[in-house]
Coordinates of C-alpha atoms in Angstrom, one line a residue:
Chain A
M21 CA 50.6 26.7 -55.3
A22 CA 48.5 23.8 -53.7
V23 CA 48.9 21.6 -56.5
A24 CA 51.9 19.2 -56.4
P25 CA 54.3 19.9 -59.5
G26 CA 54.5 17.2 -61.8
A27 CA 51.1 15.9 -61.2
R28 CA 49.8 15.5 -64.8
I29 CA 46.9 13.5 -64.8
Y30 CA 45.9 14.3 -68.2
E31 CA 46.5 17.3 -70.5
G32 CA 44.3 20.2 -70.6
T33 CA 40.8 20.0 -69.2
R34 CA 38.1 17.7 -69.2
I35 CA 35.2 19.6 -67.9
P36 CA 32.4 19.3 -70.4
F37 CA 31.4 22.4 -72.1
P38 CA 29.0 24.5 -71.9
T39 CA 27.4 22.7 -69.2
P40 CA 30.1 21.5 -66.6
T41 CA 28.1 19.0 -64.9
V42 CA 26.5 17.3 -68.2
L43 CA 28.4 14.9 -70.5
Q44 CA 26.7 15.6 -73.8
L45 CA 26.1 12.9 -76.3
D46 CA 28.1 13.5 -79.4
E47 CA 25.7 14.2 -82.3
R48 CA 27.6 12.2 -84.7
L49 CA 27.3 9.1 -82.3
R50 CA 23.6 9.6 -82.2
E51 CA 23.2 9.7 -85.9
R52 CA 25.2 6.2 -86.2
G53 CA 22.4 5.0 -83.8
D54 CA 23.0 2.0 -81.3
I55 CA 22.9 4.4 -78.5
L56 CA 21.2 3.1 -75.4
Q57 CA 20.0 5.5 -72.9
I58 CA 19.4 4.1 -69.4
N59 CA 18.0 5.5 -66.4
F60 CA 20.4 4.5 -63.4
G61 CA 18.6 5.1 -60.0
P62 CA 17.2 6.9 -58.1
N63 CA 16.2 3.6 -56.4
H64 CA 19.4 1.4 -57.3
P65 CA 21.4 -0.1 -54.4
S66 CA 24.7 1.2 -55.7
T67 CA 23.9 4.9 -56.0
H68 CA 24.4 5.5 -52.2
G69 CA 20.9 6.6 -51.8
V70 CA 18.7 8.4 -54.3
L71 CA 21.0 9.5 -57.0
R72 CA 19.7 9.3 -60.5
L73 CA 22.1 9.4 -63.4
I74 CA 20.8 9.4 -67.0
V75 CA 23.4 7.5 -68.9
D76 CA 23.9 7.1 -72.6
L77 CA 25.8 4.0 -73.7
S78 CA 27.6 2.9 -76.6
G79 CA 28.1 -0.6 -76.0
E80 CA 29.6 -0.7 -72.5
E81 CA 31.1 2.8 -72.9
V82 CA 29.6 5.7 -71.1
V83 CA 29.2 8.5 -73.8
G84 CA 26.7 10.8 -72.0
L85 CA 25.8 11.5 -68.7
S86 CA 23.7 13.6 -66.5
A87 CA 22.9 13.5 -62.8
V88 CA 19.6 14.1 -61.5
I89 CA 19.2 15.2 -57.7
G90 CA 16.7 16.3 -55.4
Y91 CA 14.7 13.0 -54.4
L92 CA 15.6 13.7 -50.8
H93 CA 15.0 17.3 -50.6
T94 CA 13.3 18.0 -47.4
G95 CA 13.6 21.8 -47.0
F96 CA 15.9 21.7 -43.9
E97 CA 17.1 25.3 -44.6
K98 CA 13.4 26.5 -44.7
S99 CA 12.5 24.4 -41.4
M100 CA 15.4 26.0 -39.7
E101 CA 14.2 29.5 -40.2
Q102 CA 11.1 28.6 -38.2
K103 CA 12.9 27.2 -35.2
T104 CA 14.9 29.0 -32.5
W105 CA 18.8 28.9 -32.6
W106 CA 18.5 26.6 -29.9
K107 CA 16.2 24.0 -31.4
G108 CA 17.7 24.3 -34.8
I109 CA 20.9 22.4 -33.8
T110 CA 19.2 19.2 -34.3
Y111 CA 18.9 19.7 -38.2
P112 CA 22.3 19.9 -39.6
E113 CA 23.3 16.4 -38.1
R114 CA 20.3 14.8 -40.2
I115 CA 21.4 16.6 -43.3
D116 CA 24.7 14.8 -43.6
Y117 CA 23.7 11.9 -41.6
V118 CA 27.0 9.9 -41.9
G119 CA 29.2 12.9 -41.0
F120 CA 26.6 14.0 -38.4
Q121 CA 28.9 15.1 -35.8
N122 CA 30.8 17.6 -38.1
N123 CA 27.8 19.1 -39.6
E124 CA 26.4 19.7 -36.1
L125 CA 29.7 21.5 -35.2
V126 CA 29.6 23.8 -38.3
F127 CA 26.4 25.1 -37.2
V128 CA 27.1 25.4 -33.7
L129 CA 30.4 27.2 -34.3
A130 CA 28.5 29.7 -36.7
I131 CA 26.3 30.7 -33.8
E132 CA 29.1 31.0 -31.5
K133 CA 31.1 33.3 -34.2
L134 CA 28.0 35.5 -34.2
L135 CA 27.7 35.6 -30.6
E136 CA 31.3 35.9 -30.0
L137 CA 31.3 33.3 -27.5
E138 CA 34.3 31.7 -25.6
V139 CA 34.1 28.0 -25.2
P140 CA 36.1 26.1 -22.5
E141 CA 39.0 24.1 -23.3
K142 CA 37.4 20.7 -22.5
A143 CA 34.6 21.4 -24.8
T144 CA 36.9 22.2 -27.5
W145 CA 38.9 19.1 -27.2
M146 CA 35.9 16.7 -26.7
R147 CA 34.4 18.3 -29.8
M148 CA 37.6 17.5 -31.8
L149 CA 37.6 13.9 -30.5
L150 CA 34.1 13.3 -31.4
C151 CA 34.6 14.9 -34.9
E152 CA 37.6 12.5 -35.6
L153 CA 35.8 9.5 -34.5
N154 CA 33.0 10.6 -36.7
R155 CA 35.7 10.9 -39.7
I156 CA 36.5 7.6 -39.0
H157 CA 33.0 6.5 -38.8
S158 CA 32.3 8.2 -42.2
H159 CA 35.3 6.6 -44.1
L160 CA 34.2 2.9 -42.6
V161 CA 30.9 3.6 -44.2
F162 CA 32.4 4.7 -47.6
L163 CA 34.8 1.8 -47.4
G164 CA 32.3 -0.7 -46.6
T165 CA 29.8 0.1 -49.2
A166 CA 32.3 1.1 -51.9
A167 CA 34.1 -2.2 -51.7
L168 CA 30.6 -4.0 -51.4
E169 CA 29.5 -2.6 -54.7
L170 CA 32.7 -4.0 -56.4
G171 CA 31.9 -7.5 -55.1
A172 CA 34.3 -7.2 -51.8
I173 CA 31.3 -8.3 -49.4
S174 CA 33.6 -9.2 -46.6
M175 CA 34.7 -5.7 -46.4
F176 CA 31.3 -4.6 -45.6
W177 CA 31.1 -6.8 -42.5
Y178 CA 34.7 -5.7 -41.2
C179 CA 34.1 -2.0 -41.6
F180 CA 30.5 -2.2 -40.0
R181 CA 32.2 -4.2 -37.1
E182 CA 34.4 -1.3 -36.1
R183 CA 31.7 1.3 -37.0
D184 CA 29.7 -0.3 -34.2
L185 CA 32.7 0.4 -31.8
I186 CA 32.4 3.9 -32.7
L187 CA 28.7 4.2 -32.3
D188 CA 29.1 2.5 -28.8
L189 CA 31.3 5.2 -27.8
V190 CA 28.8 8.1 -29.3
E191 CA 25.9 6.1 -27.4
M192 CA 27.9 6.3 -24.3
V193 CA 28.3 10.0 -24.6
C194 CA 24.8 11.1 -25.3
G195 CA 22.4 8.1 -25.2
T196 CA 21.9 7.9 -29.1
R197 CA 24.0 6.3 -31.5
M198 CA 23.7 8.9 -34.2
H199 CA 22.4 12.4 -34.4
T200 CA 23.7 13.2 -30.9
R201 CA 22.8 16.8 -30.5
Y202 CA 25.8 16.7 -27.9
F203 CA 27.3 20.0 -29.0
Q204 CA 25.7 22.8 -27.4
T205 CA 26.1 26.7 -27.9
G206 CA 28.8 27.4 -25.5
G207 CA 30.1 23.9 -25.1
L208 CA 28.7 20.5 -24.5
A209 CA 25.4 19.5 -23.5
E210 CA 26.8 17.2 -20.5
D211 CA 30.0 16.0 -19.1
V212 CA 32.0 13.3 -20.4
P213 CA 30.8 10.1 -19.0
I214 CA 32.6 8.0 -16.5
G215 CA 34.2 5.0 -18.3
F216 CA 34.3 7.0 -21.7
Y217 CA 38.1 7.4 -21.7
P218 CA 39.0 3.8 -21.0
Q219 CA 36.7 2.5 -23.9
A220 CA 38.0 5.2 -26.0
R221 CA 41.4 4.2 -25.4
E222 CA 40.6 0.4 -26.3
F223 CA 39.3 1.6 -29.5
V224 CA 42.4 3.9 -30.1
E225 CA 44.6 0.6 -29.8
W226 CA 42.3 -1.5 -31.8
M227 CA 41.8 0.6 -34.9
P228 CA 45.2 0.7 -36.4
K229 CA 45.2 -3.2 -36.5
A230 CA 41.8 -3.0 -38.1
I231 CA 43.1 -0.7 -40.7
D232 CA 45.9 -3.0 -41.3
D233 CA 43.4 -5.7 -42.0
Y234 CA 41.4 -3.7 -44.4
E235 CA 44.6 -2.8 -46.3
R236 CA 45.8 -6.5 -46.5
L237 CA 42.3 -7.2 -47.9
L238 CA 42.2 -4.6 -50.6
S239 CA 45.4 -2.6 -51.2
S240 CA 47.3 -5.4 -53.2
N241 CA 44.0 -7.3 -54.3
E242 CA 44.4 -7.8 -57.9
I243 CA 40.4 -7.2 -58.5
W244 CA 40.3 -4.3 -56.3
L245 CA 43.4 -2.5 -58.2
E246 CA 42.0 -3.5 -61.8
R247 CA 38.7 -1.9 -60.8
T248 CA 40.1 1.2 -59.4
R249 CA 43.4 2.1 -60.8
G250 CA 43.3 4.7 -63.4
I251 CA 39.4 4.9 -63.3
G252 CA 37.5 8.2 -62.9
L253 CA 40.5 10.5 -63.5
L254 CA 40.3 13.9 -62.1
S255 CA 43.2 16.5 -62.6
G256 CA 44.2 19.0 -59.7
D257 CA 43.2 22.0 -61.7
D258 CA 39.9 20.5 -62.9
A259 CA 39.1 19.6 -59.2
I260 CA 39.8 23.2 -57.9
A261 CA 37.8 24.4 -61.0
L262 CA 35.0 22.3 -59.9
G263 CA 35.2 23.3 -56.2
Q264 CA 36.2 19.8 -55.1
S265 CA 37.3 19.6 -51.4
G266 CA 38.4 17.2 -48.9
P267 CA 39.6 13.5 -49.9
V268 CA 38.5 14.0 -53.5
L269 CA 40.8 17.0 -53.9
R270 CA 43.5 15.5 -52.1
A271 CA 43.6 12.4 -54.2
S272 CA 44.2 14.6 -57.1
G273 CA 47.5 16.0 -55.6
A274 CA 46.5 19.1 -53.9
D275 CA 47.7 19.6 -50.5
W276 CA 44.6 21.2 -48.9
D277 CA 43.0 20.5 -45.5
L278 CA 41.2 23.2 -43.6
R279 CA 42.4 21.6 -40.4
K280 CA 45.8 22.6 -41.5
A281 CA 45.0 25.7 -43.7
E282 CA 42.5 27.4 -41.3
P283 CA 42.8 25.5 -38.1
Y284 CA 39.5 25.7 -36.0
L285 CA 38.9 23.9 -32.7
A286 CA 42.4 23.1 -31.4
Y287 CA 43.8 21.3 -34.7
D288 CA 47.0 23.6 -34.5
Q289 CA 47.9 22.0 -31.2
V290 CA 47.8 18.2 -32.6
Q291 CA 50.3 16.3 -34.6
F292 CA 49.0 14.6 -37.8
D293 CA 49.7 14.6 -41.5
V294 CA 47.4 15.3 -44.6
P295 CA 47.8 12.4 -47.0
V296 CA 48.0 13.6 -50.4
Y297 CA 48.2 11.3 -53.5
P298 CA 48.9 12.3 -57.1
N299 CA 46.9 10.2 -59.6
G300 CA 43.2 11.5 -59.2
D301 CA 41.7 8.2 -59.4
V302 CA 39.2 6.0 -57.5
Y303 CA 42.3 4.0 -55.8
D304 CA 43.8 7.0 -54.6
R305 CA 40.6 8.4 -53.2
Y306 CA 40.4 5.1 -51.4
K307 CA 44.0 5.4 -50.1
V308 CA 43.5 9.1 -48.8
R309 CA 40.5 7.8 -46.8
V310 CA 42.4 5.0 -45.4
D311 CA 45.3 6.9 -44.3
E312 CA 43.0 9.8 -42.8
M313 CA 41.5 6.9 -40.5
R314 CA 45.0 6.3 -39.2
E315 CA 45.6 10.1 -38.9
S316 CA 42.1 10.6 -37.1
T317 CA 43.1 7.7 -34.7
R318 CA 46.1 9.7 -33.9
I319 CA 44.4 12.7 -33.3
V320 CA 41.9 10.9 -31.0
E321 CA 44.8 9.5 -28.9
Q322 CA 46.2 13.0 -28.4
C323 CA 42.8 14.2 -27.6
L324 CA 42.5 11.5 -25.0
D325 CA 45.8 12.5 -23.5
R326 CA 44.7 16.1 -23.0
L327 CA 41.0 15.4 -21.8
E328 CA 42.2 12.9 -19.2
G329 CA 43.9 15.8 -17.4
M330 CA 40.9 18.2 -17.5
E331 CA 38.7 16.1 -15.0
G332 CA 36.4 18.4 -13.2
Q333 CA 36.9 21.3 -15.6
P334 CA 33.8 23.2 -17.0
W335 CA 32.4 21.6 -20.3
I336 CA 30.2 24.6 -21.2
A337 CA 30.6 28.3 -20.9
D338 CA 29.2 30.1 -18.1
D339 CA 27.0 32.5 -19.8
R340 CA 23.4 32.5 -18.5
K341 CA 21.9 34.3 -21.5
V342 CA 22.8 31.7 -23.9
V343 CA 23.7 28.4 -21.8
L344 CA 21.0 26.4 -19.8
P345 CA 21.8 26.8 -16.1
P346 CA 22.9 23.5 -14.2
R347 CA 19.8 21.5 -13.4
H348 CA 20.5 21.4 -9.6
E349 CA 20.1 25.1 -9.4
L350 CA 16.8 25.1 -10.7
H351 CA 15.4 24.0 -7.1
T352 CA 17.0 26.6 -5.3
S353 CA 17.6 29.8 -7.4
M354 CA 14.8 32.1 -8.9
E355 CA 17.3 33.6 -11.4
S356 CA 18.2 30.2 -13.0
L357 CA 14.9 29.1 -13.1
I358 CA 13.9 32.4 -15.2
H359 CA 17.0 31.9 -17.4
H360 CA 16.0 28.2 -18.0
F361 CA 12.5 29.1 -19.0
K362 CA 13.4 32.0 -21.2
I363 CA 15.9 29.9 -23.1
V364 CA 13.8 27.0 -23.5
T365 CA 10.6 29.0 -24.4
E366 CA 11.7 31.7 -26.7
G367 CA 15.3 30.9 -27.2
Y368 CA 18.4 33.4 -26.9
R369 CA 18.9 36.2 -29.3
V370 CA 21.7 36.2 -31.8
P371 CA 23.2 39.6 -32.7
E372 CA 22.4 40.9 -36.1
G373 CA 25.0 39.9 -39.0
E374 CA 26.2 37.2 -41.3
V375 CA 29.0 34.8 -41.2
Y376 CA 30.3 31.9 -43.3
V377 CA 32.0 28.9 -41.0
A378 CA 33.9 26.4 -42.9
I379 CA 35.1 23.0 -41.5
E380 CA 36.9 20.0 -43.0
S381 CA 34.2 17.5 -42.8
P382 CA 34.9 13.6 -43.8
R383 CA 33.6 14.7 -47.2
G384 CA 35.5 18.0 -47.7
E385 CA 34.6 21.7 -47.0
S386 CA 31.3 21.7 -45.1
G387 CA 30.2 25.4 -44.8
C388 CA 27.4 27.2 -43.0
Y389 CA 26.3 30.7 -44.1
V390 CA 24.0 32.0 -41.3
V391 CA 22.3 35.6 -41.4
S392 CA 20.5 36.8 -38.2
D393 CA 18.5 39.7 -37.8
G394 CA 18.9 39.8 -34.1
G395 CA 16.1 37.8 -33.1
A396 CA 15.7 34.5 -31.6
K397 CA 15.3 32.5 -34.9
P398 CA 17.8 32.4 -37.8
W399 CA 17.0 34.7 -40.7
R400 CA 18.5 32.5 -43.4
V401 CA 20.7 29.3 -42.9
K402 CA 22.6 28.0 -46.0
F403 CA 24.6 24.9 -45.8
R404 CA 27.6 24.4 -48.4
A405 CA 27.5 20.7 -48.7
P406 CA 30.4 18.8 -49.9
S407 CA 28.3 15.9 -51.4
F408 CA 26.6 18.4 -53.7
V409 CA 29.7 19.8 -55.1
A410 CA 31.4 16.5 -55.2
L411 CA 28.5 15.2 -57.6
E412 CA 29.3 17.8 -59.9
A413 CA 32.4 16.1 -60.6
T414 CA 30.7 12.9 -62.0
A415 CA 30.3 14.3 -65.5
T416 CA 34.1 14.9 -65.6
C417 CA 35.2 11.7 -63.8
M418 CA 33.2 9.6 -66.2
R419 CA 34.9 10.4 -69.5
D420 CA 36.0 7.2 -71.3
A421 CA 34.4 5.2 -68.3
L422 CA 32.8 1.7 -68.7
V423 CA 29.4 1.2 -67.2
A424 CA 30.8 -1.0 -64.7
D425 CA 33.4 1.9 -63.6
L426 CA 30.5 4.1 -63.0
I427 CA 29.6 2.5 -59.8
A428 CA 33.3 2.6 -58.7
I429 CA 33.5 6.4 -59.6
V430 CA 30.1 7.4 -57.8
G431 CA 31.2 5.2 -54.8
S432 CA 34.7 6.9 -54.7
L433 CA 33.1 10.6 -54.8
D434 CA 31.4 9.5 -51.4
S435 CA 28.3 11.9 -51.5
V436 CA 25.6 11.4 -49.0
M437 CA 22.3 12.3 -50.5
G438 CA 20.9 13.7 -47.5
D439 CA 23.7 16.3 -47.7
T440 CA 23.4 16.7 -51.4
D441 CA 19.7 17.3 -51.4
R442 CA 19.2 19.0 -47.9
Chain B
M1 CA 44.4 42.8 -47.1
T2 CA 42.7 45.6 -49.3
Y3 CA 40.6 44.9 -52.5
E4 CA 41.0 48.5 -53.8
G5 CA 41.6 47.2 -57.4
V6 CA 38.6 45.2 -57.6
P7 CA 36.2 46.9 -60.2
G8 CA 32.5 47.7 -59.2
V9 CA 33.0 47.6 -55.4
V10 CA 30.2 49.7 -53.9
R11 CA 31.1 49.2 -50.4
T12 CA 33.4 47.0 -48.2
K13 CA 32.1 45.4 -44.9
E14 CA 34.2 43.9 -42.2
Q15 CA 32.4 41.9 -39.6
H16 CA 33.5 39.1 -37.8
R17 CA 36.8 38.9 -39.2
E18 CA 35.2 38.4 -42.6
T19 CA 35.5 40.7 -45.5
T20 CA 32.4 41.4 -47.8
L21 CA 32.6 43.3 -51.0
I22 CA 29.4 44.7 -52.1
V23 CA 29.4 44.9 -56.0
D24 CA 27.4 46.7 -58.4
T25 CA 25.3 44.0 -60.0
P26 CA 26.0 44.7 -63.6
R27 CA 29.8 44.6 -62.8
L28 CA 29.7 41.2 -61.0
R29 CA 31.7 39.1 -63.8
E30 CA 34.1 41.7 -64.1
A31 CA 34.8 41.9 -60.5
C32 CA 35.1 38.1 -60.3
L33 CA 37.6 37.7 -63.1
H34 CA 39.5 40.4 -61.4
L35 CA 39.5 38.5 -58.1
R36 CA 40.3 35.3 -59.8
D37 CA 43.1 36.4 -62.2
E38 CA 44.7 39.2 -60.1
E39 CA 44.0 38.1 -56.4
G40 CA 44.4 34.3 -57.1
F41 CA 40.7 33.5 -55.8
N42 CA 40.8 30.1 -57.7
T43 CA 37.7 28.5 -55.7
L44 CA 34.2 29.4 -55.6
V45 CA 33.1 27.7 -52.4
D46 CA 29.5 28.5 -52.2
V47 CA 26.7 30.7 -53.9
A48 CA 24.1 31.6 -51.3
A49 CA 21.0 33.6 -51.8
A50 CA 19.0 35.3 -49.2
D51 CA 15.5 36.9 -49.3
Y52 CA 15.1 40.1 -47.2
L53 CA 11.4 40.7 -47.4
G54 CA 10.1 41.8 -44.2
W55 CA 13.6 42.4 -42.8
P56 CA 13.2 44.6 -39.5
S57 CA 13.6 48.3 -40.3
G58 CA 13.3 49.4 -36.6
P59 CA 13.6 48.4 -33.1
E60 CA 9.8 47.8 -33.1
D61 CA 10.1 45.0 -35.8
V62 CA 12.5 42.7 -34.0
A63 CA 10.7 40.2 -31.8
G64 CA 11.6 41.1 -28.1
Y65 CA 13.9 44.1 -28.7
I66 CA 14.1 46.0 -25.8
G67 CA 15.7 49.4 -26.1
D68 CA 15.8 52.0 -28.8
A69 CA 17.5 53.1 -32.1
G70 CA 20.5 53.9 -30.0
G71 CA 21.1 50.5 -28.9
R72 CA 19.8 48.2 -26.2
S73 CA 19.0 49.2 -22.8
V74 CA 21.3 47.9 -20.3
T75 CA 18.6 48.0 -17.7
S76 CA 16.4 45.7 -19.4
P77 CA 17.0 42.0 -18.8
G78 CA 16.8 39.5 -21.7
S79 CA 18.0 41.6 -24.5
W80 CA 21.4 39.9 -24.6
G81 CA 23.1 40.4 -28.0
L82 CA 21.0 43.1 -29.2
E83 CA 23.7 45.8 -29.3
R84 CA 23.2 46.4 -32.9
L85 CA 20.0 47.1 -34.8
P86 CA 19.5 45.4 -38.1
E87 CA 21.0 47.4 -40.9
P88 CA 18.7 48.5 -43.5
K89 CA 19.0 46.5 -46.8
P90 CA 19.3 47.8 -50.0
K91 CA 17.2 45.7 -52.1
R92 CA 15.1 42.5 -51.5
F93 CA 17.6 39.7 -52.6
S94 CA 21.3 39.3 -51.8
V95 CA 23.4 36.7 -53.5
S96 CA 26.7 35.9 -51.7
Y97 CA 29.7 34.3 -53.7
H98 CA 31.9 32.8 -51.1
L99 CA 35.4 32.7 -52.7
L100 CA 38.6 30.9 -51.5
R101 CA 42.3 31.5 -52.1
L102 CA 43.3 27.8 -52.2
G103 CA 47.2 27.5 -51.8
A104 CA 50.0 28.6 -49.7
D105 CA 48.4 31.9 -48.9
P106 CA 44.8 31.1 -48.1
A107 CA 42.2 33.8 -47.9
R108 CA 38.6 34.1 -48.2
V109 CA 36.2 37.0 -49.4
R110 CA 32.7 37.4 -49.6
V111 CA 31.4 39.1 -53.0
Q112 CA 27.8 40.1 -52.7
V113 CA 25.3 41.6 -55.1
W114 CA 21.8 43.0 -54.3
L115 CA 18.7 42.3 -56.5
D116 CA 15.1 43.2 -56.9
E117 CA 12.5 40.8 -57.6
A118 CA 13.0 39.1 -61.1
E119 CA 16.2 41.4 -61.7
P120 CA 18.8 39.2 -63.3
V121 CA 22.4 38.8 -62.6
A122 CA 25.3 37.3 -64.7
S123 CA 26.2 33.8 -64.5
V124 CA 29.8 33.0 -63.4
I125 CA 29.8 29.7 -64.7
D126 CA 32.6 30.3 -67.2
V127 CA 34.7 31.9 -64.2
W128 CA 34.3 28.9 -62.0
P129 CA 32.5 25.9 -63.5
T130 CA 31.4 24.9 -60.1
A131 CA 28.8 27.6 -60.1
D132 CA 26.6 25.5 -62.5
W133 CA 24.8 23.7 -59.6
H134 CA 25.1 26.5 -57.0
E135 CA 23.2 28.8 -59.4
R136 CA 20.6 26.4 -60.2
E137 CA 19.9 25.8 -56.6
A138 CA 19.6 29.5 -56.0
F139 CA 17.3 29.9 -58.9
D140 CA 15.2 27.0 -57.8
L141 CA 14.8 27.9 -54.1
M142 CA 15.0 31.5 -54.4
G143 CA 14.0 32.5 -58.0
I144 CA 17.4 34.3 -59.0
P145 CA 17.6 34.6 -62.7
F146 CA 21.1 34.0 -63.8
E147 CA 21.9 35.3 -67.4
G148 CA 24.0 33.2 -69.5
H149 CA 23.9 29.8 -67.4
P150 CA 23.3 27.1 -70.1
N151 CA 21.0 25.0 -68.2
L152 CA 19.2 26.9 -65.7
V153 CA 16.7 24.6 -64.6
R154 CA 15.1 23.5 -61.1
I155 CA 17.6 21.1 -59.4
L156 CA 16.1 20.2 -56.0
M157 CA 12.4 20.8 -56.4
D158 CA 10.3 18.9 -59.1
D159 CA 10.5 20.1 -62.6
D160 CA 6.9 21.3 -62.5
W161 CA 6.9 23.0 -59.2
V162 CA 5.6 26.3 -58.8
G163 CA 7.1 28.8 -56.7
H164 CA 10.4 29.3 -55.0
P165 CA 10.3 27.7 -51.5
L166 CA 12.8 29.7 -49.7
R167 CA 11.5 33.1 -50.5
K168 CA 10.0 34.6 -47.2
D169 CA 6.5 35.0 -48.8
Y170 CA 6.3 31.2 -49.6
P171 CA 4.2 29.6 -46.8
I172 CA 5.3 26.8 -45.0
G173 CA 2.9 23.8 -44.2
G174 CA 1.0 25.3 -47.4
E175 CA 0.2 21.9 -49.0
P176 CA -3.6 21.2 -48.9
V177 CA -4.5 17.8 -47.2
R178 CA -7.6 16.3 -48.4
F179 CA -9.4 13.4 -46.0
S180 CA -11.5 10.8 -47.0
G181 CA -15.2 11.7 -46.6
E182 CA -14.6 15.2 -46.9
E183 CA -17.0 17.2 -49.2

């Protein structure tokens, strides 16, 4: 069993009944009066975007809660049905705009699975490197903002300093700092630029020291411990019943990481550990993410070791029906010009079928269910958003919480509203 | 792995190393309980509904298809990937439940039911509590009525929204825009 034995966070289940995501106010409490119903959000600086919580308070205690989402619904899935496969790749990274690289990957992997396309080794390792950088980026945003909300303002500056280093690397690779569209069906859009590896090496050397600094600031800080320990409890069994994944699940004692359980890319060829903590509280979710940053740095280093020996190797599959021909060929080859024209104007066709691809994004299992009718546009695209599922656990985590804990708990679930609402 | 003991399975499909169990709609809960309790599928990962209105029924319906019912024509360029013709669908909507066995022996399976317009399907909220929001989303965007869901209201769209946006007969860009000075 995945849940560590002996990890008893609380007895039985705390999932509300009959609706698992709504903490219903006890009728006896309501009759006694003195219940204050407040509307928390959607425009509140500490809700990580446009999350709205309707909270019933008895004094400072949270006695009822329901989450309202959808304020950022932009119909990505509908829009993607209108675009060719090729053009659709720009959408998923805007869904989870903090874990952009991972979301881009899951859609590209889904297309490649339908096409049964082989990806060159160099592209696989570069994808892995960028996804791990992106995981560090995402956890830095979590750490900075979650600590900021609890009053640790300086954390925000330190985390965003390192975040900038990662964005510099991303900018070097593709020209933009976020939403890269660097992953292409079949591999990468361009070769790894000159000077990328040395700069990435510098980052890998620097990052462990920065993480030590964060831990010195927070891990034994009395205020931080008081505000996070034993808060927002979620047992392993409840987490699984509520479909949790990623750091939230691992902080509840479950040793589950898709990079280990169902390795994709080349995760079976790198050494890393999966941090698991047993207490299921806000503090453990913080610890899991901090440890994951260290592990991701290790993976980035191993990717660099491999990539530096791959100079001159192809970065994209040589399949002219799907992959754009090299630019220089367009001036001399008629066939290349035709292929280029066909792919850009009408797109490539993807065989009929349905697939579900799941990867371990910074927030947990990010999945993509794709249906193709054999045409140039997807018939249906559905994203399994880890943030959406994480927010389902708010009502369970919020049992016996105080109103001030609410901010710590919502922060610790680390949901991105773009991902939740799609 | 075989799923012979699962109640209500109409058809089993293997594609791209993924198993799909197509289940008789009224026996969905039974099948889900069996998969959870006997096969150990402790996690419901996702509920994905799809609308197949206008799904191509022959080669002439797929844009750019070159070939005939027997398959693509190898002499025609540009028909890459059309080895298969779209398989006809039994009803308009499909609802796919992606299950995961989270533990030492991981496995995934897709349970699928087929529905006509307004045909209800049983809620699996008491099998996996996480189904709550997933089912609300499928109801909101695709109009699938889940029977036995205690709080089946819209989740992503406004409460007073009319229509289900992810259906194929729902127009895109259908919002009327009024300009100043317009009659």
